PDB file of C-alpha atoms in Angstrom:
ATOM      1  CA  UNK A 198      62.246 -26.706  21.521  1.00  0.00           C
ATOM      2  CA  UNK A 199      59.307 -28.709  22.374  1.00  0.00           C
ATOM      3  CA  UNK A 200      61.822 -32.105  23.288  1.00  0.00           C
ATOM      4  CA  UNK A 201      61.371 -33.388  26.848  1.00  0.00           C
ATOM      5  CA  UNK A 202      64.931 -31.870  27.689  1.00  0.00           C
ATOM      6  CA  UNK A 203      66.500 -30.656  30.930  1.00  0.00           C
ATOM      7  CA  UNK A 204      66.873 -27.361  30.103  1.00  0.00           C
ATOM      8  CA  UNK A 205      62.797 -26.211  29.779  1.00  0.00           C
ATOM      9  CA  UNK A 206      63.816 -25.882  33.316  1.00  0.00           C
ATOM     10  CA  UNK A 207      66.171 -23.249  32.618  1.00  0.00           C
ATOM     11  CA  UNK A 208      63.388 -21.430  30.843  1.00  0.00           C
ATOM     12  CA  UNK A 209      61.454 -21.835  33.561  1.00  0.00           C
ATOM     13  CA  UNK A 210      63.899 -20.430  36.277  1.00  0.00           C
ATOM     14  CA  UNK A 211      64.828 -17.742  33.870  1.00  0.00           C
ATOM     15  CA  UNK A 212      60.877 -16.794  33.814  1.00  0.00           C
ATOM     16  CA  UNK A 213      60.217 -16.931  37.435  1.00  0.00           C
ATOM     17  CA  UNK A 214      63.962 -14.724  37.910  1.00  0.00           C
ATOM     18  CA  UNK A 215      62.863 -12.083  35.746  1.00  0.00           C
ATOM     19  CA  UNK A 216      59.656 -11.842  37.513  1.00  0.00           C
ATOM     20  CA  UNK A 217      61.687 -11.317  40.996  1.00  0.00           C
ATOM     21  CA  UNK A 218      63.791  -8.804  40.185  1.00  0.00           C
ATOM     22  CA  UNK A 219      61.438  -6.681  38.390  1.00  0.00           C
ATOM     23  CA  UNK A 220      59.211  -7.030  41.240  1.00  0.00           C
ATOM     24  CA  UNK A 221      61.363  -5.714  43.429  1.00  0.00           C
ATOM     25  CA  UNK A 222      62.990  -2.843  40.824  1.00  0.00           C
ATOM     26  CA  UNK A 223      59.481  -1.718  41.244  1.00  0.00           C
ATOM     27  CA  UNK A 224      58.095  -2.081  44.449  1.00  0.00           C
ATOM     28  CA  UNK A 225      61.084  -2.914  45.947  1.00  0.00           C
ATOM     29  CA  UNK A 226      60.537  -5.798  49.934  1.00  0.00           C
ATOM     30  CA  UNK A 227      62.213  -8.542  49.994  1.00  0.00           C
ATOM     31  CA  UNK A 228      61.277 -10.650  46.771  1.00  0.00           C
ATOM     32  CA  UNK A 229      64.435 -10.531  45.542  1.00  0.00           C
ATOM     33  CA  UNK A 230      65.909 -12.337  48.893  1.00  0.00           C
ATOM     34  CA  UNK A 231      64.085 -15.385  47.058  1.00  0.00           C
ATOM     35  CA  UNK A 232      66.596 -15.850  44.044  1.00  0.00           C
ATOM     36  CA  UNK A 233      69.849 -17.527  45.891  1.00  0.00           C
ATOM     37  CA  UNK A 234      67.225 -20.076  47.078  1.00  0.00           C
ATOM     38  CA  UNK A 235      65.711 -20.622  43.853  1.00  0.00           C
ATOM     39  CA  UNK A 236      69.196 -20.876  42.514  1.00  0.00           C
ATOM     40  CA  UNK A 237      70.091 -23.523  44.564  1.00  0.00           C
ATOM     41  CA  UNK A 238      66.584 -25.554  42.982  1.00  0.00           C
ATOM     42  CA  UNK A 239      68.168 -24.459  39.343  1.00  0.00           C
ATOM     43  CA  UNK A 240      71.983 -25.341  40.032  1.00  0.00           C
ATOM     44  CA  UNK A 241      70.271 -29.180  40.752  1.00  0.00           C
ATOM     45  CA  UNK A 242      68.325 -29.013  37.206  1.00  0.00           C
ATOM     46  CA  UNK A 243      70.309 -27.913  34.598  1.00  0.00           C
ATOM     47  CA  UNK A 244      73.485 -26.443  33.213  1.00  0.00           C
ATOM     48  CA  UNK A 245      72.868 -23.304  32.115  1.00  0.00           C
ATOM     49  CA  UNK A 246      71.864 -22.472  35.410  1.00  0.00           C
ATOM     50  CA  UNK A 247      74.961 -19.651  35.669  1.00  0.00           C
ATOM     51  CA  UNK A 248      72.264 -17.615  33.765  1.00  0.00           C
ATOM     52  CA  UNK A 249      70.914 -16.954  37.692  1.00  0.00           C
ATOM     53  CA  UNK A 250      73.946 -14.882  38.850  1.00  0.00           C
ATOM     54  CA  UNK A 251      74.657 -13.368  35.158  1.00  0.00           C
ATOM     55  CA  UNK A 252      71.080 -12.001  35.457  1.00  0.00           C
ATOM     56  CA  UNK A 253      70.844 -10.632  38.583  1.00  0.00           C
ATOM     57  CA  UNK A 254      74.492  -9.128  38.227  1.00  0.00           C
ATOM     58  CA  UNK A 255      73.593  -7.617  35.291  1.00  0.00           C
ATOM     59  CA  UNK A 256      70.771  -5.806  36.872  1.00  0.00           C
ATOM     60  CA  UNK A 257      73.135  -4.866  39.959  1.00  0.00           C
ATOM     61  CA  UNK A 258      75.434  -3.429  37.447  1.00  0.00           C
ATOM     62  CA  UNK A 259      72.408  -1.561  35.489  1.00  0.00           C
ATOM     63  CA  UNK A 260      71.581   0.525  39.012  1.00  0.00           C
ATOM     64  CA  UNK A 261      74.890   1.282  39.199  1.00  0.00           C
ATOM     65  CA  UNK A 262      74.979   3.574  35.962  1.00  0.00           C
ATOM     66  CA  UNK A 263      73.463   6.490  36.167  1.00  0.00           C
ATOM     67  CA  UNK A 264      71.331   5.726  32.425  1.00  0.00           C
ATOM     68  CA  UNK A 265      69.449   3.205  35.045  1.00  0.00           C
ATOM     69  CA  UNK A 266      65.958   4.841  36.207  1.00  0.00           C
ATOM     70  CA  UNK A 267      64.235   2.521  38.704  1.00  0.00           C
ATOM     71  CA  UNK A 268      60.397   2.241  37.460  1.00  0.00           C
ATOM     72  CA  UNK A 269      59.186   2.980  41.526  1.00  0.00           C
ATOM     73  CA  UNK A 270      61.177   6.032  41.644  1.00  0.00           C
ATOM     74  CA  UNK A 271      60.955   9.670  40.579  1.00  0.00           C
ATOM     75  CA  UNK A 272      63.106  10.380  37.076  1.00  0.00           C
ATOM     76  CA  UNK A 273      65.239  13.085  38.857  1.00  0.00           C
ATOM     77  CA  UNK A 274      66.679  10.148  41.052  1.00  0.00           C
ATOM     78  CA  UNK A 275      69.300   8.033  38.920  1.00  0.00           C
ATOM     79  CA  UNK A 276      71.640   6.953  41.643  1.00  0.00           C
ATOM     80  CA  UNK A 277      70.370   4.147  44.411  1.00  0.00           C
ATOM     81  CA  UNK A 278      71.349   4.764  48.015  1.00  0.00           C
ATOM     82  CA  UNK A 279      74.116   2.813  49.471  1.00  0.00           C
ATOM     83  CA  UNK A 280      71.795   0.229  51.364  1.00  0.00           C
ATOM     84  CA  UNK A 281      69.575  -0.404  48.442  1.00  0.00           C
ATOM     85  CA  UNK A 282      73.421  -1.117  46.703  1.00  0.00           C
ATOM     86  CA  UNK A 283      74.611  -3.335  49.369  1.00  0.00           C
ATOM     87  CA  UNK A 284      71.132  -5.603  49.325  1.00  0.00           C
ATOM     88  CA  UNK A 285      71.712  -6.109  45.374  1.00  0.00           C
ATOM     89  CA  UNK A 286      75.575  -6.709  45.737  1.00  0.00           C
ATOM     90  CA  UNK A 287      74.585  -9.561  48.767  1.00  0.00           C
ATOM     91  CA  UNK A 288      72.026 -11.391  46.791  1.00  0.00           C
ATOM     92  CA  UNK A 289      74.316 -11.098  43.750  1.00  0.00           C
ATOM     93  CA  UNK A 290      76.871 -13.214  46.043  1.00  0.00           C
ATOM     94  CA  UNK A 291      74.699 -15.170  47.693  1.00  0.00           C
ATOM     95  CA  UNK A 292      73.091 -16.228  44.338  1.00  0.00           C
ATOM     96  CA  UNK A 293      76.680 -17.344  43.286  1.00  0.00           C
ATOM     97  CA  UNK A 294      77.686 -19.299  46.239  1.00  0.00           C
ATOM     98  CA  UNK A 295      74.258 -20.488  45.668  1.00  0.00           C
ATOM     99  CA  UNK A 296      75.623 -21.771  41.991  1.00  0.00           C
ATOM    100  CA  UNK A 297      78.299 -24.497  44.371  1.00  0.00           C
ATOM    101  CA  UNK A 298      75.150 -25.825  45.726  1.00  0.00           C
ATOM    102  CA  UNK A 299      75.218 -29.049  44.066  1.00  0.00           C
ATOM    103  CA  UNK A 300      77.177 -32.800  43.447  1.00  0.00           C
ATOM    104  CA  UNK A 301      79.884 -31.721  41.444  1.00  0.00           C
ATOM    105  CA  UNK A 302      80.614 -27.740  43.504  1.00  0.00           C
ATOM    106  CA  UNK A 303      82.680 -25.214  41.635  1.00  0.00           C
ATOM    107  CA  UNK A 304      83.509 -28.095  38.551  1.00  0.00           C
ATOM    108  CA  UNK A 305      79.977 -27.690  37.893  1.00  0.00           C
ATOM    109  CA  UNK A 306      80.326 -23.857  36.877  1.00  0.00           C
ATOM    110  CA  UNK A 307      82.633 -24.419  34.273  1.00  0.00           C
ATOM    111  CA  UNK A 308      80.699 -26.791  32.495  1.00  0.00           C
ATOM    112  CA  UNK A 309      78.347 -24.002  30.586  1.00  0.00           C
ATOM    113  CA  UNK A 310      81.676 -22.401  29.244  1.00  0.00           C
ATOM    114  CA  UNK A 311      82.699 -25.815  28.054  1.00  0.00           C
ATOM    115  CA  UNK A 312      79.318 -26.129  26.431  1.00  0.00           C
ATOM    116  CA  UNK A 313      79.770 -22.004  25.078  1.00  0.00           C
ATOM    117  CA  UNK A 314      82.984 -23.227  23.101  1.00  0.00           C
ATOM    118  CA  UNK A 315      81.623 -25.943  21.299  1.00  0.00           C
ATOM    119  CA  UNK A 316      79.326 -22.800  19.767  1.00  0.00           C
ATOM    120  CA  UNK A 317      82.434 -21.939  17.329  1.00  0.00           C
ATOM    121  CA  UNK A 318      83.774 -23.298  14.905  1.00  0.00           C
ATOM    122  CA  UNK A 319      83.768 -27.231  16.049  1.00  0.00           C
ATOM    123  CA  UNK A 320      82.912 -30.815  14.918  1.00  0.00           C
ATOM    124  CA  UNK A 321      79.804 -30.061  17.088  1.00  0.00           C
ATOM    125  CA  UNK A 322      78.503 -27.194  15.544  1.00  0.00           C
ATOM    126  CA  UNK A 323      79.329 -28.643  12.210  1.00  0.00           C
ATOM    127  CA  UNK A 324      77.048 -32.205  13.246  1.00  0.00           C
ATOM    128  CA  UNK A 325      74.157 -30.512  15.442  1.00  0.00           C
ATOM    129  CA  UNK A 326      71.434 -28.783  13.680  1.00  0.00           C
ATOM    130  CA  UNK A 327      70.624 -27.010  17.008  1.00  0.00           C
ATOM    131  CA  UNK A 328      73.952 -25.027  17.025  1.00  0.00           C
ATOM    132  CA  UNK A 329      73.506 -24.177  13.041  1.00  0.00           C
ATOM    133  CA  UNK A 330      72.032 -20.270  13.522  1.00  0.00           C
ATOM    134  CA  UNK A 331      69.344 -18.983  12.933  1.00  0.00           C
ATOM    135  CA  UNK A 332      69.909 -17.664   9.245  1.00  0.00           C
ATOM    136  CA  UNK A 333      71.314 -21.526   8.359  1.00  0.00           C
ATOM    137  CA  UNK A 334      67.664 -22.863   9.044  1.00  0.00           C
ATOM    138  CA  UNK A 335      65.650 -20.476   7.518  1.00  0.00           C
ATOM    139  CA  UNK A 336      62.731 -18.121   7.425  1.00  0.00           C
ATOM    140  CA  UNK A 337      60.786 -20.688   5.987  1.00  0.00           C
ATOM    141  CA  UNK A 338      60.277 -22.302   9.204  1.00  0.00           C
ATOM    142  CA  UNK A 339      58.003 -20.560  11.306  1.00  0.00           C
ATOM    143  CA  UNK A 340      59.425 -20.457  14.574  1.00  0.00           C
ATOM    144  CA  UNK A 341      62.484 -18.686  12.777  1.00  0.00           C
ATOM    145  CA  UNK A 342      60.255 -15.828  11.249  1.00  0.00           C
ATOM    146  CA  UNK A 343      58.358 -15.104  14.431  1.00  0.00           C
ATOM    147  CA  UNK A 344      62.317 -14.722  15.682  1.00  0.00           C
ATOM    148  CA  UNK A 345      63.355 -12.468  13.035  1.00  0.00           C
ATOM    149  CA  UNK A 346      59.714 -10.651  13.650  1.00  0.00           C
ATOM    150  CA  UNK A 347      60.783 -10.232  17.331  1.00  0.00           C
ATOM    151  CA  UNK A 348      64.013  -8.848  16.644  1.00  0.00           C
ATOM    152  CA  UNK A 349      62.184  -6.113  14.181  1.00  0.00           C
ATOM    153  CA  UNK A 350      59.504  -5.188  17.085  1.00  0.00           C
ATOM    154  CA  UNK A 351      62.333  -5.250  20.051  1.00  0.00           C
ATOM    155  CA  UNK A 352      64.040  -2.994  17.857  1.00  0.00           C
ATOM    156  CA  UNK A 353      61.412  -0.594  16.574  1.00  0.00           C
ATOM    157  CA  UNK A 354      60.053  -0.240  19.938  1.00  0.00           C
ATOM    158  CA  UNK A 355      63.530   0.131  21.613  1.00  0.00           C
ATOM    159  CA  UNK A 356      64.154   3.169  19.073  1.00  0.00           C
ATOM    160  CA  UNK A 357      60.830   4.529  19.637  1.00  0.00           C
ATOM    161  CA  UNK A 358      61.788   4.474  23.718  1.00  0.00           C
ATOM    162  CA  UNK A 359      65.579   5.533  23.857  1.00  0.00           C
ATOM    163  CA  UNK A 360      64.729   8.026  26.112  1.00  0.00           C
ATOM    164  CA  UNK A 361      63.205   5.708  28.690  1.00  0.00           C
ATOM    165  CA  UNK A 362      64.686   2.617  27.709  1.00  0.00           C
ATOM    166  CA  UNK A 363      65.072   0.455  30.651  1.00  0.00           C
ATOM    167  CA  UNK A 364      68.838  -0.728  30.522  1.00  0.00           C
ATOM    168  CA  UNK A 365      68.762  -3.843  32.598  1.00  0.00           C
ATOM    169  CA  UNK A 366      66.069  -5.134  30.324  1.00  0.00           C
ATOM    170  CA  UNK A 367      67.584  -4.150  27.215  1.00  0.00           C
ATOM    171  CA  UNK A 368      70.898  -5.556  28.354  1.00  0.00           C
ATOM    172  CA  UNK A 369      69.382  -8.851  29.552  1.00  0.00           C
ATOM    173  CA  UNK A 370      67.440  -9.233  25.604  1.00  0.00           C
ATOM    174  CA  UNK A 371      70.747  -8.096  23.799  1.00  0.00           C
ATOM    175  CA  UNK A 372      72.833 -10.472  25.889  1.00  0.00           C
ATOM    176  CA  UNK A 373      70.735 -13.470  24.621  1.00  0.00           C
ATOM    177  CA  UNK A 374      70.177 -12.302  21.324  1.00  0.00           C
ATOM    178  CA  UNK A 375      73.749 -12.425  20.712  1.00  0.00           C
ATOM    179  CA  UNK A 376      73.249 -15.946  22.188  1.00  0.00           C
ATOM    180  CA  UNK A 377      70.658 -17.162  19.996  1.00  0.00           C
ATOM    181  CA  UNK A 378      72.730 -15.602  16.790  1.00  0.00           C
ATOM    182  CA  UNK A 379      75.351 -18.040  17.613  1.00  0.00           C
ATOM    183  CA  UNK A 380      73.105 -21.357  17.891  1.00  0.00           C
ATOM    184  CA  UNK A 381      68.903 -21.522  17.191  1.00  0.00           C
ATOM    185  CA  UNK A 382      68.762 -23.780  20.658  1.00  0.00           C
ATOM    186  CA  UNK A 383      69.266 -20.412  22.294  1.00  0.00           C
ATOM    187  CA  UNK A 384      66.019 -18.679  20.241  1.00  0.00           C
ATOM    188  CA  UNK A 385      64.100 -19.044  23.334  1.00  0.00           C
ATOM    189  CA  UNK A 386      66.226 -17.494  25.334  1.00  0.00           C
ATOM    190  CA  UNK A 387      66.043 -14.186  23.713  1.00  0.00           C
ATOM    191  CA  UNK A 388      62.487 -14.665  23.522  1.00  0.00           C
ATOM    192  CA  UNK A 389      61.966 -14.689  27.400  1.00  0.00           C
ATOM    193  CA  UNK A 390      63.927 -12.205  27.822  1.00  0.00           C
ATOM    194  CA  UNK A 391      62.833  -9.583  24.807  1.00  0.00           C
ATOM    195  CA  UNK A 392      59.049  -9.888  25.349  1.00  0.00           C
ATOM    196  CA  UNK A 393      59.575  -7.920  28.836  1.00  0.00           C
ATOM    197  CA  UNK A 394      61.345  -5.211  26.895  1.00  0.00           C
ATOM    198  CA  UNK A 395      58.952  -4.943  24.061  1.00  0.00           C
ATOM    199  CA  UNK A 396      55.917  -4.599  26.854  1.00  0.00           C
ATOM    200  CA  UNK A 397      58.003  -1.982  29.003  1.00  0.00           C
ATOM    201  CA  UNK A 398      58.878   0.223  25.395  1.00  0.00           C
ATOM    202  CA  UNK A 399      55.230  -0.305  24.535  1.00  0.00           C
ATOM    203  CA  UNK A 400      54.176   1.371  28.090  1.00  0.00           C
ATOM    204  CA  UNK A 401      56.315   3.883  28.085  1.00  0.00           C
ATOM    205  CA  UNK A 402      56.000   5.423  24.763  1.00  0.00           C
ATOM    206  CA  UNK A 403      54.717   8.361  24.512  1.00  0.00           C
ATOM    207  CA  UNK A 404      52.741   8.804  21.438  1.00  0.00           C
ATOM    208  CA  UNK A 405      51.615  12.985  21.861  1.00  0.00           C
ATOM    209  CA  UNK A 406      49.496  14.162  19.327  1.00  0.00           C
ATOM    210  CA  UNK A 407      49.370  10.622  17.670  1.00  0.00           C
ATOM    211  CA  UNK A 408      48.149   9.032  20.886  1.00  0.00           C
ATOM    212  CA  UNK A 409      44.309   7.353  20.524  1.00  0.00           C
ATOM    213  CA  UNK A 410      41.688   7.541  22.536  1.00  0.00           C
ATOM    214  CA  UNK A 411      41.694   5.722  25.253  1.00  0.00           C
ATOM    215  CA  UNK A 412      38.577   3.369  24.117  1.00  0.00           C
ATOM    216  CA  UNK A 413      40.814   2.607  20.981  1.00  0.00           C
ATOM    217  CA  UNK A 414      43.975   1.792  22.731  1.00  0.00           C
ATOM    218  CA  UNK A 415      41.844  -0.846  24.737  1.00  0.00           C
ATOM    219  CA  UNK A 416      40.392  -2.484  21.865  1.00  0.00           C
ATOM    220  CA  UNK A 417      43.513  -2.463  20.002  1.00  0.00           C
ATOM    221  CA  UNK A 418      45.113  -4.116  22.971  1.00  0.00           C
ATOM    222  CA  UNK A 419      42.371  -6.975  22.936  1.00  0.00           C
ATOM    223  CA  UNK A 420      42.861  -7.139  19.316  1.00  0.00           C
ATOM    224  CA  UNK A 421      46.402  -7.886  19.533  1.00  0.00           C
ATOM    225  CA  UNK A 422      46.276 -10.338  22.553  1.00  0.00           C
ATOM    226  CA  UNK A 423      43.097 -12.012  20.368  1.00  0.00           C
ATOM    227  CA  UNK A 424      45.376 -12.458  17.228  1.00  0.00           C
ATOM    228  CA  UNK A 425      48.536 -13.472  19.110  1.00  0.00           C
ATOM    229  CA  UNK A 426      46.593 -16.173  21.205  1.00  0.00           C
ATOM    230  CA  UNK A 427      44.882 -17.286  17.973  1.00  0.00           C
ATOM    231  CA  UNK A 428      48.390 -17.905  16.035  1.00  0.00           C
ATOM    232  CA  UNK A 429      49.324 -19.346  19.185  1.00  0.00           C
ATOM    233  CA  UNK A 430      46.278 -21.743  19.307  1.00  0.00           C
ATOM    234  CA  UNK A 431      46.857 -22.690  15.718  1.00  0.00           C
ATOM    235  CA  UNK A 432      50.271 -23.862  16.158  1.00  0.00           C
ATOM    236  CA  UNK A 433      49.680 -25.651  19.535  1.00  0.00           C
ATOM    237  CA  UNK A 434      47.011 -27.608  17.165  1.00  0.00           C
ATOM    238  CA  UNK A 435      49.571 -28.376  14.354  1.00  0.00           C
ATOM    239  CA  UNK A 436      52.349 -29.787  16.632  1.00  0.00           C
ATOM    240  CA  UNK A 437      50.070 -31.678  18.267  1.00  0.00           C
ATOM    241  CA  UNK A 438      48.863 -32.899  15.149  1.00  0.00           C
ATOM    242  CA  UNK A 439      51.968 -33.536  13.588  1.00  0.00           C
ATOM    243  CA  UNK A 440      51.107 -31.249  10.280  1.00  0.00           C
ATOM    244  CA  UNK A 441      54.053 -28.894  12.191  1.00  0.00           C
ATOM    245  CA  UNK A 442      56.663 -31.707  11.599  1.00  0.00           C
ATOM    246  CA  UNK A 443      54.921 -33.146   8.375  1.00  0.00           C
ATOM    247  CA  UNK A 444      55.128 -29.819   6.611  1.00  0.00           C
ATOM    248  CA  UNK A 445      59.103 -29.930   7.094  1.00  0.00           C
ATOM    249  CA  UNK A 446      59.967 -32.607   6.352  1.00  0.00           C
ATOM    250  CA  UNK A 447      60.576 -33.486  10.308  1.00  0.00           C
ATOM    251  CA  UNK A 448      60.858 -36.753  11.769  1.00  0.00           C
ATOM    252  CA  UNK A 449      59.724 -35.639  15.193  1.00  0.00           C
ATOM    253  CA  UNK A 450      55.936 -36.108  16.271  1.00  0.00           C
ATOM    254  CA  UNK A 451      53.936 -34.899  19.447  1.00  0.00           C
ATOM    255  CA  UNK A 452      53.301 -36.593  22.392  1.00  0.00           C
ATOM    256  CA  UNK A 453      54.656 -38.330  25.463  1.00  0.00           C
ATOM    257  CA  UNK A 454      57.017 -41.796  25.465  1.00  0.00           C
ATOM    258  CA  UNK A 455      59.409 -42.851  23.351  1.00  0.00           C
ATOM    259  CA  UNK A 456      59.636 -42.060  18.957  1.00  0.00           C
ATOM    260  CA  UNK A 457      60.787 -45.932  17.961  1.00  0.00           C
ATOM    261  CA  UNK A 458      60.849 -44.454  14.391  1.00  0.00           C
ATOM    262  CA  UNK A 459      63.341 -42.128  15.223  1.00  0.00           C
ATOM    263  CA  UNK A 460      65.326 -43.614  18.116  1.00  0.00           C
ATOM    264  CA  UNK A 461      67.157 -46.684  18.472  1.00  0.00           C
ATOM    265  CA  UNK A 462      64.648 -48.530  21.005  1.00  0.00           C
ATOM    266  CA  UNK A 463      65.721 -51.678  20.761  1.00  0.00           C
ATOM    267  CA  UNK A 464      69.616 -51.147  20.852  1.00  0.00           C
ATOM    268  CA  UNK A 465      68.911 -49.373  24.041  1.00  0.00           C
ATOM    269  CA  UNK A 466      67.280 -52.384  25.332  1.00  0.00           C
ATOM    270  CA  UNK A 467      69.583 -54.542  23.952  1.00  0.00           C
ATOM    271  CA  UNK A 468      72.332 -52.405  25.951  1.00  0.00           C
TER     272      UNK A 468
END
């Protein structure tokens, strides 16, 4: 999804939301009072922006079940206290009056369940590659096997932390894998919001007798942030190469202004 598109906003806001509430799950202050007014920013940028209030009611209903352990408190506590309830179930409703915050008001909520039913079994699924799945592009292209890699390590590492699993995260990655199964526009989605998962499993672990040393752990940490920046590296030089698109056959190529080889330039100044 590297198109100049509205909705790398939406990636962006999702990002930055994330970041809030965990803050706050685990220090807790106010940082969490700043989500209805980035909402309002997000509800003015693009339409998926009813991902704000699914979020952070999702992690309002996670503290309400007693599976939830908050990170800053002691395991023997499962159950917030009233107050702590009462500041989640405000910003939850201030970050959906937030959501009527724009031109078009409460019309413009229904929109991204207009936009969720073209995902079935349509003439616009049938036409768009981007709402083809996953599977119907293929491992052979790159960006779907690092998916299907995620899903394997979110997984495995989920498994390995049942125990401990932290349920508003795990909720938050299943709710957008199920997305992304249903169209490959929505890949990134589950990939913001599985990496936090996969880091929290990773942390909490625990490893007993097959723990290393500590020296090793930090060199194997280094060695996987090394490798992961260098794959990283290696495709940021192929797309902006082109040998990304050129490989598949693609008629995209990298870079800012208008493709005249692959849009109709002229008949939109002609128009």
């Amino acid at each position: 999804r590297f198109y100049a598109r509205p909705e790398v906003f939406t990636f962006l806001f999702i990002a930055i939301e994330l970041w809030l509430l965990d803050r706050f799950r685990r220090r807790g202050g106010r940082a969490i009072l700043a989500i209805p007014l980035l909402q309002v920013v997000w509800s003015n940028s693009q339409a998926l922006a009813i991902m704000g209030p699914f979020f952070v009611g999702l992690a309002l209903a996670a503290s309400l079940v007693p599976f939830e352990r908050e990170v800053a408190r002691p395991i023997s506590r499962s159950r917030l206290a009233p107050r702590e309830i009462a500041l989640r179930a405000a910003v939850f409703a201030a970050t959906i009056a937030a959501c009527l915050v724009n031109p078009y008001g409460a019309k413009a909520l229904a929109f991204p369940f207009i936009q969720f039913s073209h995902l079935g079994g349509t003439v616009f699924k049938n036409a768009m590659t981007e709402l083809a799945t996953p599977f119907a592009v293929g491992a052979a292209y790159p960006p779907i096997a690092y998916y299907i890699a995620l899903i394997a390590i979110c997984a495995a590492t989920s498994l390995a932390n049942v125990r401990r699993l932290d349920l508003f995260l795990a909720l938050a990655a299943g709710s957008q894998l199920y997305l992304s199964l249903l169209a490959v526009r929505n890949v990134p989605l589950f990939a913001l919001t599985s990496i936090p998962l996969v880091f929290d499993n990773l942390r909490k672990i625990s490893w007993g007798r097959l723990a290393p040393p500590l020296r090793a752990r930090a060199l194997l940490a280094r060695g996987v942030l090394a490798a992961v920046a260098a794959v990283a590296a290696f495709h940021t030089w192929s797309l902006a190469t082109n040998r990304e698109y050129v490989v598949h056959n693609e008629v995209s190529e990298s870079g800012l202004g208008v493709a005249r080889h692959a849009y109709p330039a002229e008949a939109v100044a002609f128009v």
